[in-house]
């Protein structure tokens, strides 16, 4: 089997994503920079704890090193798919991480500085109000920890953690606010686009029909039956064209494959249509329990699967394509992976024949609905396309 067939959406994000991560584009680069910065900060602060413990001999030296190692292990465990895909597992992971930090903070004053990345992590993973409450509790713990180690509470020991907490909350909640506003504007832009298309096609067509029928009525009144017949025929042609245009709009908003079938069934039919005997093997794997999700997600996932398979057939010269649809507690994901010739994902060229826009269109479709889109490929290494949409706590709808 070609190595690219082992690629998956989790493999592409494990280095940058936290468990239970439901934060979504369009501010992808900002979120990724924040995640990477927190990873580096946690590693740096843990290294300081270890160095300080090694330098200072004392009864708490060994326990401090053990707890620091345990905290590092717990933090890294949060990147595992088995933890990331379950909301309850995410909350348990966060609770264990915080408790481990509290123990480390009691053992050494250096551990208190880890409160700063924990502020960001808690604000990042929890909804707005619970995040504010939990960050407040962490701030209180950090202040008390400072006071316990220094045997007094000063203005500095209170202001330091408080300012750190405010910076974390302001940053994360500010990014979320900008993200929501971007998504709202995206919806408005799509409405404007549809309004323009309807105005330029259907509205103009209906106006033409009205004028032609008025002319036919006048021709009948004056006894010019042949001219009336000609106007009526032209009106009928315009009506037929408008009907085709209306059907095109309906198909674009709700594919016919989903009209009488679920998304897994529609993907199954798509896979069957794409197979070409011995030349191309296409498989579909559905993991998890299928559950209702927003219709827009179904449409986007089917369209992205169609585009991904079309790319594999047209450009990749693949012999195997694996399509995976995953229903998880907090998200639904689609992977399309082929063993074809691949390409340089960092510098995708726009072909002179007008093709080459498929990946950009897939990314735009996913991000418009608040989804995550990722591509992994390399010359001779096949291609993996992955898209993920977040689901609400109560289900997909």
mmCIF file of C-alpha atoms in Angstrom:
data_model
loop_
_atom_site.group_PDB
_atom_site.id
_atom_site.type_symbol
_atom_site.label_atom_id
_atom_site.label_comp_id
_atom_site.label_asym_id
_atom_site.label_seq_id
_atom_site.Cartn_x
_atom_site.Cartn_y
_atom_site.Cartn_z
ATOM 1 C CA UNK A 1 0.000 0.000 0.000
ATOM 2 C CA UNK A 2 1.246 3.467 -0.804
ATOM 3 C CA UNK A 3 2.415 5.453 2.239
ATOM 4 C CA UNK A 4 0.038 8.307 1.464
ATOM 5 C CA UNK A 5 -2.929 6.054 2.178
ATOM 6 C CA UNK A 6 -2.038 6.213 5.845
ATOM 7 C CA UNK A 7 -2.448 9.964 6.005
ATOM 8 C CA UNK A 8 -5.418 11.280 7.907
ATOM 9 C CA UNK A 9 -6.871 14.481 9.217
ATOM 10 C CA UNK A 10 -5.525 13.758 12.692
ATOM 11 C CA UNK A 11 -2.053 13.127 11.391
ATOM 12 C CA UNK A 12 -2.069 16.535 9.774
ATOM 13 C CA UNK A 13 -3.102 18.448 12.885
ATOM 14 C CA UNK A 14 -1.691 16.512 15.831
ATOM 15 C CA UNK A 15 1.253 18.831 16.207
ATOM 16 C CA UNK A 16 -0.928 21.917 16.502
ATOM 17 C CA UNK A 17 -4.333 20.862 17.861
ATOM 18 C CA UNK A 18 -5.615 20.361 21.373
ATOM 19 C CA UNK A 19 -8.127 17.726 22.488
ATOM 20 C CA UNK A 20 -11.730 18.719 21.937
ATOM 21 C CA UNK A 21 -10.567 21.517 19.660
ATOM 22 C CA UNK A 22 -13.657 23.005 18.024
ATOM 23 C CA UNK A 23 -12.150 26.371 17.171
ATOM 24 C CA UNK A 24 -12.401 26.938 13.453
ATOM 25 C CA UNK A 25 -11.186 29.106 10.573
ATOM 26 C CA UNK A 26 -11.178 31.695 8.981
ATOM 27 C CA UNK A 27 -8.499 32.842 11.501
ATOM 28 C CA UNK A 28 -6.566 29.608 10.983
ATOM 29 C CA UNK A 29 -3.078 31.107 11.032
ATOM 30 C CA UNK A 30 -3.772 33.077 14.211
ATOM 31 C CA UNK A 31 -5.060 30.015 16.066
ATOM 32 C CA UNK A 32 -2.163 27.881 14.864
ATOM 33 C CA UNK A 33 0.347 30.507 15.963
ATOM 34 C CA UNK A 34 -1.318 30.609 19.381
ATOM 35 C CA UNK A 35 -1.223 26.808 19.718
ATOM 36 C CA UNK A 36 2.392 26.556 18.625
ATOM 37 C CA UNK A 37 3.374 29.379 20.969
ATOM 38 C CA UNK A 38 1.699 27.647 23.907
ATOM 39 C CA UNK A 39 3.406 24.340 23.095
ATOM 40 C CA UNK A 40 6.784 26.068 23.094
ATOM 41 C CA UNK A 41 5.982 28.040 26.259
ATOM 42 C CA UNK A 42 4.950 24.917 28.189
ATOM 43 C CA UNK A 43 8.130 23.146 27.113
ATOM 44 C CA UNK A 44 10.295 26.133 28.074
ATOM 45 C CA UNK A 45 8.690 26.566 31.507
ATOM 46 C CA UNK A 46 8.905 22.842 32.289
ATOM 47 C CA UNK A 47 12.574 22.939 31.339
ATOM 48 C CA UNK A 48 13.098 25.800 33.814
ATOM 49 C CA UNK A 49 11.388 23.766 36.549
ATOM 50 C CA UNK A 50 13.639 20.787 35.861
ATOM 51 C CA UNK A 51 16.827 22.885 35.728
ATOM 52 C CA UNK A 52 15.942 24.685 38.962
ATOM 53 C CA UNK A 53 15.173 21.389 40.722
ATOM 54 C CA UNK A 54 18.436 19.815 39.579
ATOM 55 C CA UNK A 55 20.428 22.816 40.793
ATOM 56 C CA UNK A 56 18.821 22.935 44.239
ATOM 57 C CA UNK A 57 19.184 19.835 46.350
ATOM 58 C CA UNK A 58 16.452 19.210 48.880
ATOM 59 C CA UNK A 59 13.739 16.793 49.977
ATOM 60 C CA UNK A 60 11.355 18.035 47.260
ATOM 61 C CA UNK A 61 13.856 17.572 44.427
ATOM 62 C CA UNK A 62 12.837 14.067 43.336
ATOM 63 C CA UNK A 63 9.066 14.628 43.760
ATOM 64 C CA UNK A 64 9.332 17.846 41.737
ATOM 65 C CA UNK A 65 11.126 16.097 38.868
ATOM 66 C CA UNK A 66 8.589 13.261 38.895
ATOM 67 C CA UNK A 67 5.589 15.595 38.873
ATOM 68 C CA UNK A 68 7.164 17.750 36.151
ATOM 69 C CA UNK A 69 7.630 14.631 34.028
ATOM 70 C CA UNK A 70 4.058 13.579 34.748
ATOM 71 C CA UNK A 71 2.743 16.999 33.695
ATOM 72 C CA UNK A 72 4.716 16.794 30.442
ATOM 73 C CA UNK A 73 3.301 13.325 29.779
ATOM 74 C CA UNK A 74 -0.265 14.458 30.471
ATOM 75 C CA UNK A 75 0.160 17.473 28.207
ATOM 76 C CA UNK A 76 1.474 15.359 25.316
ATOM 77 C CA UNK A 77 -1.314 12.822 25.857
ATOM 78 C CA UNK A 78 -3.771 15.557 24.967
ATOM 79 C CA UNK A 79 -2.549 15.360 21.363
ATOM 80 C CA UNK A 80 -3.632 11.727 21.000
ATOM 81 C CA UNK A 81 -6.747 11.150 18.808
ATOM 82 C CA UNK A 82 -8.362 8.957 21.479
ATOM 83 C CA UNK A 83 -8.424 12.002 23.780
ATOM 84 C CA UNK A 84 -9.118 14.665 21.174
ATOM 85 C CA UNK A 85 -12.207 13.050 19.643
ATOM 86 C CA UNK A 86 -14.286 12.864 22.812
ATOM 87 C CA UNK A 87 -15.590 15.884 24.673
ATOM 88 C CA UNK A 88 -15.769 14.040 28.040
ATOM 89 C CA UNK A 89 -12.202 12.823 27.522
ATOM 90 C CA UNK A 90 -11.154 16.395 26.786
ATOM 91 C CA UNK A 91 -12.624 17.678 30.056
ATOM 92 C CA UNK A 92 -11.044 14.828 32.032
ATOM 93 C CA UNK A 93 -7.692 15.547 30.367
ATOM 94 C CA UNK A 94 -7.911 19.247 31.226
ATOM 95 C CA UNK A 95 -8.865 18.476 34.833
ATOM 96 C CA UNK A 96 -5.934 16.047 35.253
ATOM 97 C CA UNK A 97 -3.567 18.591 33.712
ATOM 98 C CA UNK A 98 -4.720 21.320 36.111
ATOM 99 C CA UNK A 99 -4.506 19.037 39.156
ATOM 100 C CA UNK A 100 -0.994 17.975 38.171
ATOM 101 C CA UNK A 101 -0.048 21.637 37.846
ATOM 102 C CA UNK A 102 -1.457 22.375 41.349
ATOM 103 C CA UNK A 103 0.734 19.629 42.828
ATOM 104 C CA UNK A 104 3.782 20.958 40.968
ATOM 105 C CA UNK A 105 2.984 24.488 42.142
ATOM 106 C CA UNK A 106 2.932 23.280 45.764
ATOM 107 C CA UNK A 107 6.315 21.608 45.330
ATOM 108 C CA UNK A 108 8.106 24.533 43.673
ATOM 109 C CA UNK A 109 7.424 28.206 43.133
ATOM 110 C CA UNK A 110 8.719 27.877 39.553
ATOM 111 C CA UNK A 111 5.642 25.801 38.737
ATOM 112 C CA UNK A 112 3.414 28.828 39.278
ATOM 113 C CA UNK A 113 4.572 30.311 35.973
ATOM 114 C CA UNK A 114 2.839 27.478 34.120
ATOM 115 C CA UNK A 115 -0.432 29.171 35.064
ATOM 116 C CA UNK A 116 0.019 31.528 32.107
ATOM 117 C CA UNK A 117 -0.213 28.871 29.343
ATOM 118 C CA UNK A 118 -2.973 27.174 31.331
ATOM 119 C CA UNK A 119 -4.969 30.414 31.197
ATOM 120 C CA UNK A 120 -4.794 30.345 27.402
ATOM 121 C CA UNK A 121 -5.494 26.616 27.184
ATOM 122 C CA UNK A 122 -8.561 26.805 29.421
ATOM 123 C CA UNK A 123 -9.945 29.828 27.570
ATOM 124 C CA UNK A 124 -9.240 28.107 24.263
ATOM 125 C CA UNK A 125 -10.997 24.818 25.033
ATOM 126 C CA UNK A 126 -14.040 25.950 27.016
ATOM 127 C CA UNK A 127 -17.030 28.095 25.996
ATOM 128 C CA UNK A 128 -16.868 31.773 26.873
ATOM 129 C CA UNK A 129 -18.561 31.846 30.296
ATOM 130 C CA UNK A 130 -17.128 28.575 31.692
ATOM 131 C CA UNK A 131 -13.729 29.691 30.381
ATOM 132 C CA UNK A 132 -13.941 32.987 32.269
ATOM 133 C CA UNK A 133 -14.964 31.189 35.487
ATOM 134 C CA UNK A 134 -12.224 28.551 35.263
ATOM 135 C CA UNK A 135 -9.544 31.096 34.378
ATOM 136 C CA UNK A 136 -10.646 33.071 37.439
ATOM 137 C CA UNK A 137 -10.209 29.984 39.637
ATOM 138 C CA UNK A 138 -6.782 29.307 38.143
ATOM 139 C CA UNK A 139 -5.833 32.924 38.848
ATOM 140 C CA UNK A 140 -6.894 32.540 42.464
ATOM 141 C CA UNK A 141 -4.847 29.341 42.759
ATOM 142 C CA UNK A 142 -1.776 31.050 41.287
ATOM 143 C CA UNK A 143 -2.121 34.025 43.662
ATOM 144 C CA UNK A 144 -2.476 31.738 46.680
ATOM 145 C CA UNK A 145 0.473 29.692 45.459
ATOM 146 C CA UNK A 146 2.643 32.799 45.297
ATOM 147 C CA UNK A 147 1.524 33.804 48.786
ATOM 148 C CA UNK A 148 2.117 30.315 50.194
ATOM 149 C CA UNK A 149 5.687 30.154 48.899
ATOM 150 C CA UNK A 150 6.550 33.731 49.907
ATOM 151 C CA UNK A 151 4.599 33.559 53.171
ATOM 152 C CA UNK A 152 2.823 36.814 52.308
ATOM 153 C CA UNK A 153 0.519 38.372 49.746
ATOM 154 C CA UNK A 154 1.814 41.472 48.007
ATOM 155 C CA UNK A 155 0.467 43.679 45.263
ATOM 156 C CA UNK A 156 2.839 42.040 42.788
ATOM 157 C CA UNK A 157 1.733 38.502 43.601
ATOM 158 C CA UNK A 158 -1.881 39.511 42.913
ATOM 159 C CA UNK A 159 -1.380 41.742 39.866
ATOM 160 C CA UNK A 160 0.955 39.354 37.994
ATOM 161 C CA UNK A 161 -1.403 36.351 37.642
ATOM 162 C CA UNK A 162 -4.410 38.659 37.226
ATOM 163 C CA UNK A 163 -2.852 40.490 34.292
ATOM 164 C CA UNK A 164 -1.830 37.171 32.731
ATOM 165 C CA UNK A 165 -5.383 35.874 33.024
ATOM 166 C CA UNK A 166 -6.836 39.042 31.515
ATOM 167 C CA UNK A 167 -4.405 38.889 28.585
ATOM 168 C CA UNK A 168 -5.309 35.245 27.920
ATOM 169 C CA UNK A 169 -9.064 35.833 28.082
ATOM 170 C CA UNK A 170 -8.881 39.005 25.999
ATOM 171 C CA UNK A 171 -6.792 37.316 23.313
ATOM 172 C CA UNK A 172 -8.869 34.160 22.961
ATOM 173 C CA UNK A 173 -12.286 35.790 23.289
ATOM 174 C CA UNK A 174 -11.204 38.585 20.951
ATOM 175 C CA UNK A 175 -10.170 36.082 18.287
ATOM 176 C CA UNK A 176 -13.483 34.290 18.674
ATOM 177 C CA UNK A 177 -15.396 37.545 18.309
ATOM 178 C CA UNK A 178 -13.531 38.457 15.130
ATOM 179 C CA UNK A 179 -14.076 34.938 13.828
ATOM 180 C CA UNK A 180 -17.817 35.067 14.407
ATOM 181 C CA UNK A 181 -18.027 38.434 12.692
ATOM 182 C CA UNK A 182 -16.079 37.052 9.721
ATOM 183 C CA UNK A 183 -18.440 34.098 9.485
ATOM 184 C CA UNK A 184 -21.453 36.435 9.631
ATOM 185 C CA UNK A 185 -20.024 38.563 6.862
ATOM 186 C CA UNK A 186 -19.346 35.426 4.832
ATOM 187 C CA UNK A 187 -23.019 34.480 5.048
ATOM 188 C CA UNK A 188 -24.049 37.979 3.984
ATOM 189 C CA UNK A 189 -21.636 37.881 1.045
ATOM 190 C CA UNK A 190 -23.076 34.540 -0.077
ATOM 191 C CA UNK A 191 -26.588 35.947 0.125
ATOM 192 C CA UNK A 192 -25.515 38.924 -1.962
ATOM 193 C CA UNK A 193 -23.899 36.621 -4.503
ATOM 194 C CA UNK A 194 -27.051 34.533 -4.841
ATOM 195 C CA UNK A 195 -29.135 37.697 -5.080
ATOM 196 C CA UNK A 196 -26.958 38.956 -7.919
ATOM 197 C CA UNK A 197 -27.160 35.635 -9.757
ATOM 198 C CA UNK A 198 -30.934 35.450 -9.334
ATOM 199 C CA UNK A 199 -31.285 39.033 -10.524
ATOM 200 C CA UNK A 200 -29.067 38.455 -13.557
ATOM 201 C CA UNK A 201 -30.769 35.181 -14.575
ATOM 202 C CA UNK A 202 -34.191 34.344 -13.165
ATOM 203 C CA UNK A 203 -35.446 37.907 -12.698
ATOM 204 C CA UNK A 204 -34.330 38.964 -16.148
ATOM 205 C CA UNK A 205 -35.913 35.854 -17.624
ATOM 206 C CA UNK A 206 -39.231 36.474 -15.909
ATOM 207 C CA UNK A 207 -39.171 40.062 -17.140
ATOM 208 C CA UNK A 208 -38.604 38.822 -20.701
ATOM 209 C CA UNK A 209 -41.486 36.367 -20.401
ATOM 210 C CA UNK A 210 -43.773 39.160 -19.198
ATOM 211 C CA UNK A 211 -42.794 41.405 -22.116
ATOM 212 C CA UNK A 212 -43.182 38.608 -24.686
ATOM 213 C CA UNK A 213 -46.612 37.629 -23.383
ATOM 214 C CA UNK A 214 -47.660 41.299 -23.431
ATOM 215 C CA UNK A 215 -46.523 41.546 -27.045
ATOM 216 C CA UNK A 216 -48.390 38.344 -27.889
ATOM 217 C CA UNK A 217 -51.545 39.748 -26.279
ATOM 218 C CA UNK A 218 -51.244 42.906 -28.383
ATOM 219 C CA UNK A 219 -50.685 40.846 -31.523
ATOM 220 C CA UNK A 220 -53.807 38.780 -30.821
ATOM 221 C CA UNK A 221 -55.806 41.996 -30.339
ATOM 222 C CA UNK A 222 -54.678 43.307 -33.747
ATOM 223 C CA UNK A 223 -55.295 39.963 -35.467
ATOM 224 C CA UNK A 224 -51.602 39.163 -36.109
ATOM 225 C CA UNK A 225 -51.877 35.536 -35.039
ATOM 226 C CA UNK A 226 -48.553 34.442 -36.578
ATOM 227 C CA UNK A 227 -46.696 37.163 -34.685
ATOM 228 C CA UNK A 228 -48.519 36.224 -31.468
ATOM 229 C CA UNK A 229 -47.505 32.600 -31.970
ATOM 230 C CA UNK A 230 -43.882 33.650 -32.452
ATOM 231 C CA UNK A 231 -43.915 35.662 -29.200
ATOM 232 C CA UNK A 232 -45.512 32.799 -27.299
ATOM 233 C CA UNK A 233 -42.892 30.347 -28.573
ATOM 234 C CA UNK A 234 -40.101 32.700 -27.532
ATOM 235 C CA UNK A 235 -41.703 33.074 -24.094
ATOM 236 C CA UNK A 236 -41.883 29.276 -23.802
ATOM 237 C CA UNK A 237 -38.158 28.989 -24.657
ATOM 238 C CA UNK A 238 -37.269 31.611 -22.067
ATOM 239 C CA UNK A 239 -39.423 29.830 -19.485
ATOM 240 C CA UNK A 240 -37.686 26.543 -20.243
ATOM 241 C CA UNK A 241 -34.280 28.178 -19.830
ATOM 242 C CA UNK A 242 -35.385 29.747 -16.549
ATOM 243 C CA UNK A 243 -36.634 26.386 -15.306
ATOM 244 C CA UNK A 244 -33.236 24.846 -16.060
ATOM 245 C CA UNK A 245 -31.567 27.744 -14.259
ATOM 246 C CA UNK A 246 -33.819 27.307 -11.226
ATOM 247 C CA UNK A 247 -33.018 23.599 -11.127
ATOM 248 C CA UNK A 248 -29.321 24.453 -11.267
ATOM 249 C CA UNK A 249 -29.703 26.692 -8.211
ATOM 250 C CA UNK A 250 -31.553 23.943 -6.343
ATOM 251 C CA UNK A 251 -28.906 21.382 -7.223
ATOM 252 C CA UNK A 252 -26.189 23.765 -6.055
ATOM 253 C CA UNK A 253 -27.877 24.268 -2.681
ATOM 254 C CA UNK A 254 -29.086 20.709 -2.182
ATOM 255 C CA UNK A 255 -27.555 17.985 -4.379
ATOM 256 C CA UNK A 256 -30.036 15.525 -5.866
ATOM 257 C CA UNK A 257 -27.960 12.668 -4.417
ATOM 258 C CA UNK A 258 -28.998 13.864 -0.943
ATOM 259 C CA UNK A 259 -32.660 14.352 -1.783
ATOM 260 C CA UNK A 260 -33.617 10.765 -0.955
ATOM 261 C CA UNK A 261 -30.535 9.382 0.771
ATOM 262 C CA UNK A 262 -28.233 10.003 3.728
ATOM 263 C CA UNK A 263 -24.706 11.317 3.330
ATOM 264 C CA UNK A 264 -23.102 7.836 3.727
ATOM 265 C CA UNK A 265 -25.470 6.448 1.066
ATOM 266 C CA UNK A 266 -24.748 9.371 -1.258
ATOM 267 C CA UNK A 267 -21.012 8.871 -0.795
ATOM 268 C CA UNK A 268 -21.474 5.165 -1.478
ATOM 269 C CA UNK A 269 -23.137 5.919 -4.806
ATOM 270 C CA UNK A 270 -20.400 8.422 -5.633
ATOM 271 C CA UNK A 271 -17.726 5.835 -4.906
ATOM 272 C CA UNK A 272 -19.500 3.262 -7.113
ATOM 273 C CA UNK A 273 -19.682 5.755 -9.987
ATOM 274 C CA UNK A 274 -15.983 6.581 -9.650
ATOM 275 C CA UNK A 275 -14.687 2.996 -9.709
ATOM 276 C CA UNK A 276 -13.174 1.928 -13.021
ATOM 277 C CA UNK A 277 -12.672 -1.811 -12.913
ATOM 278 C CA UNK A 278 -9.076 -2.832 -12.256
ATOM 279 C CA UNK A 279 -7.668 0.595 -13.125
ATOM 280 C CA UNK A 280 -8.930 2.404 -10.041
ATOM 281 C CA UNK A 281 -9.966 1.026 -6.671
ATOM 282 C CA UNK A 282 -12.108 3.366 -4.572
ATOM 283 C CA UNK A 283 -13.182 2.411 -1.060
ATOM 284 C CA UNK A 284 -15.525 4.035 1.452
ATOM 285 C CA UNK A 285 -15.243 3.599 5.204
ATOM 286 C CA UNK A 286 -17.789 5.087 7.606
ATOM 287 C CA UNK A 287 -16.663 5.166 11.232
ATOM 288 C CA UNK A 288 -18.775 6.060 14.210
ATOM 289 C CA UNK A 289 -22.555 6.112 14.442
ATOM 290 C CA UNK A 290 -24.124 8.202 11.634
ATOM 291 C CA UNK A 291 -26.205 11.001 13.112
ATOM 292 C CA UNK A 292 -28.093 13.983 11.700
ATOM 293 C CA UNK A 293 -25.901 16.983 10.909
ATOM 294 C CA UNK A 294 -26.778 20.355 9.357
ATOM 295 C CA UNK A 295 -27.813 20.018 5.712
ATOM 296 C CA UNK A 296 -25.126 22.514 4.731
ATOM 297 C CA UNK A 297 -22.496 20.132 6.156
ATOM 298 C CA UNK A 298 -23.910 17.204 4.163
ATOM 299 C CA UNK A 299 -23.851 19.273 0.977
ATOM 300 C CA UNK A 300 -20.318 20.568 1.564
ATOM 301 C CA UNK A 301 -18.908 17.134 2.434
ATOM 302 C CA UNK A 302 -20.469 15.545 -0.630
ATOM 303 C CA UNK A 303 -19.226 18.342 -2.899
ATOM 304 C CA UNK A 304 -15.711 18.133 -1.430
ATOM 305 C CA UNK A 305 -15.717 14.344 -1.873
ATOM 306 C CA UNK A 306 -16.769 14.809 -5.502
ATOM 307 C CA UNK A 307 -13.992 17.328 -6.091
ATOM 308 C CA UNK A 308 -11.399 15.196 -4.317
ATOM 309 C CA UNK A 309 -12.294 12.106 -6.348
ATOM 310 C CA UNK A 310 -12.337 14.146 -9.550
ATOM 311 C CA UNK A 311 -8.827 15.412 -8.802
ATOM 312 C CA UNK A 312 -7.626 11.869 -8.094
ATOM 313 C CA UNK A 313 -9.081 10.603 -11.362
ATOM 314 C CA UNK A 314 -8.127 13.558 -13.581
ATOM 315 C CA UNK A 315 -4.740 14.695 -12.287
ATOM 316 C CA UNK A 316 -3.312 12.173 -9.834
ATOM 317 C CA UNK A 317 -3.108 8.973 -11.938
ATOM 318 C CA UNK A 318 -3.994 7.120 -8.742
ATOM 319 C CA UNK A 319 -4.663 3.395 -8.529
ATOM 320 C CA UNK A 320 -6.291 3.544 -5.077
ATOM 321 C CA UNK A 321 -8.445 6.140 -3.377
ATOM 322 C CA UNK A 322 -9.723 5.801 0.184
ATOM 323 C CA UNK A 323 -12.705 7.878 1.319
ATOM 324 C CA UNK A 324 -13.352 7.968 5.072
ATOM 325 C CA UNK A 325 -16.343 9.588 6.755
ATOM 326 C CA UNK A 326 -15.986 9.857 10.543
ATOM 327 C CA UNK A 327 -18.802 10.690 12.953
ATOM 328 C CA UNK A 328 -17.345 11.800 16.305
ATOM 329 C CA UNK A 329 -18.728 13.326 19.481
ATOM 330 C CA UNK A 330 -17.740 16.895 18.664
ATOM 331 C CA UNK A 331 -17.100 16.872 14.919
ATOM 332 C CA UNK A 332 -17.674 15.160 11.589
ATOM 333 C CA UNK A 333 -14.687 14.594 9.307
ATOM 334 C CA UNK A 334 -14.083 13.504 5.722
ATOM 335 C CA UNK A 335 -10.755 12.240 4.356
ATOM 336 C CA UNK A 336 -10.029 11.573 0.665
ATOM 337 C CA UNK A 337 -6.619 9.942 0.268
ATOM 338 C CA UNK A 338 -5.041 8.672 -2.962
ATOM 339 C CA UNK A 339 -1.754 7.003 -3.899
ATOM 340 C CA UNK A 340 -1.201 9.095 -7.020
ATOM 341 C CA UNK A 341 1.704 11.215 -8.185
ATOM 342 C CA UNK A 342 1.078 13.978 -5.634
ATOM 343 C CA UNK A 343 2.261 17.572 -5.868
ATOM 344 C CA UNK A 344 3.977 20.304 -3.902
ATOM 345 C CA UNK A 345 1.174 21.396 -1.568
ATOM 346 C CA UNK A 346 3.092 24.530 -0.573
ATOM 347 C CA UNK A 347 3.256 25.814 -4.154
ATOM 348 C CA UNK A 348 0.234 24.549 -6.071
ATOM 349 C CA UNK A 349 0.354 25.941 -9.611
ATOM 350 C CA UNK A 350 -2.661 27.283 -11.462
ATOM 351 C CA UNK A 351 -2.743 25.424 -14.747
ATOM 352 C CA UNK A 352 -2.992 27.285 -18.014
ATOM 353 C CA UNK A 353 -5.979 25.202 -19.089
ATOM 354 C CA UNK A 354 -8.125 26.816 -16.392
ATOM 355 C CA UNK A 355 -7.950 23.910 -13.934
ATOM 356 C CA UNK A 356 -6.141 23.897 -10.621
ATOM 357 C CA UNK A 357 -8.755 25.838 -8.672
ATOM 358 C CA UNK A 358 -10.358 22.744 -7.089
ATOM 359 C CA UNK A 359 -8.433 22.827 -3.811
ATOM 360 C CA UNK A 360 -9.083 26.541 -3.353
ATOM 361 C CA UNK A 361 -12.796 25.985 -3.944
ATOM 362 C CA UNK A 362 -12.880 23.095 -1.445
ATOM 363 C CA UNK A 363 -11.088 25.173 1.169
ATOM 364 C CA UNK A 364 -13.447 28.124 0.630
ATOM 365 C CA UNK A 365 -16.518 25.867 0.890
ATOM 366 C CA UNK A 366 -15.260 24.347 4.168
ATOM 367 C CA UNK A 367 -14.150 27.593 5.784
ATOM 368 C CA UNK A 368 -17.361 29.381 4.815
ATOM 369 C CA UNK A 369 -19.219 26.954 7.088
ATOM 370 C CA UNK A 370 -16.673 27.211 9.899
ATOM 371 C CA UNK A 371 -14.855 23.997 9.012
ATOM 372 C CA UNK A 372 -11.175 23.070 8.951
ATOM 373 C CA UNK A 373 -9.551 22.100 5.656
ATOM 374 C CA UNK A 374 -6.135 20.506 5.233
ATOM 375 C CA UNK A 375 -4.093 19.091 2.352
ATOM 376 C CA UNK A 376 -1.039 16.835 2.658
ATOM 377 C CA UNK A 377 0.901 15.926 -0.449
ATOM 378 C CA UNK A 378 4.318 15.745 -2.018
ATOM 379 C CA UNK A 379 5.731 14.712 -5.388
ATOM 380 C CA UNK A 380 5.339 10.941 -5.649
ATOM 381 C CA UNK A 381 3.690 10.666 -2.226
ATOM 382 C CA UNK A 382 -0.007 10.801 -3.048
ATOM 383 C CA UNK A 383 -2.492 13.311 -1.701
ATOM 384 C CA UNK A 384 -4.634 13.482 1.419
ATOM 385 C CA UNK A 385 -7.502 15.956 1.631
ATOM 386 C CA UNK A 386 -9.278 16.358 4.970
ATOM 387 C CA UNK A 387 -12.188 18.507 6.080
ATOM 388 C CA UNK A 388 -13.754 18.700 9.541
ATOM 389 C CA UNK A 389 -16.881 20.456 10.777
ATOM 390 C CA UNK A 390 -17.625 21.046 14.477
ATOM 391 C CA UNK A 391 -20.813 19.645 15.983
ATOM 392 C CA UNK A 392 -22.744 21.129 18.891
ATOM 393 C CA UNK A 393 -22.801 19.354 22.230
ATOM 394 C CA UNK A 394 -26.373 18.286 21.714
ATOM 395 C CA UNK A 395 -25.804 16.746 18.329
ATOM 396 C CA UNK A 396 -25.146 17.732 14.812
ATOM 397 C CA UNK A 397 -28.151 19.964 14.343
#
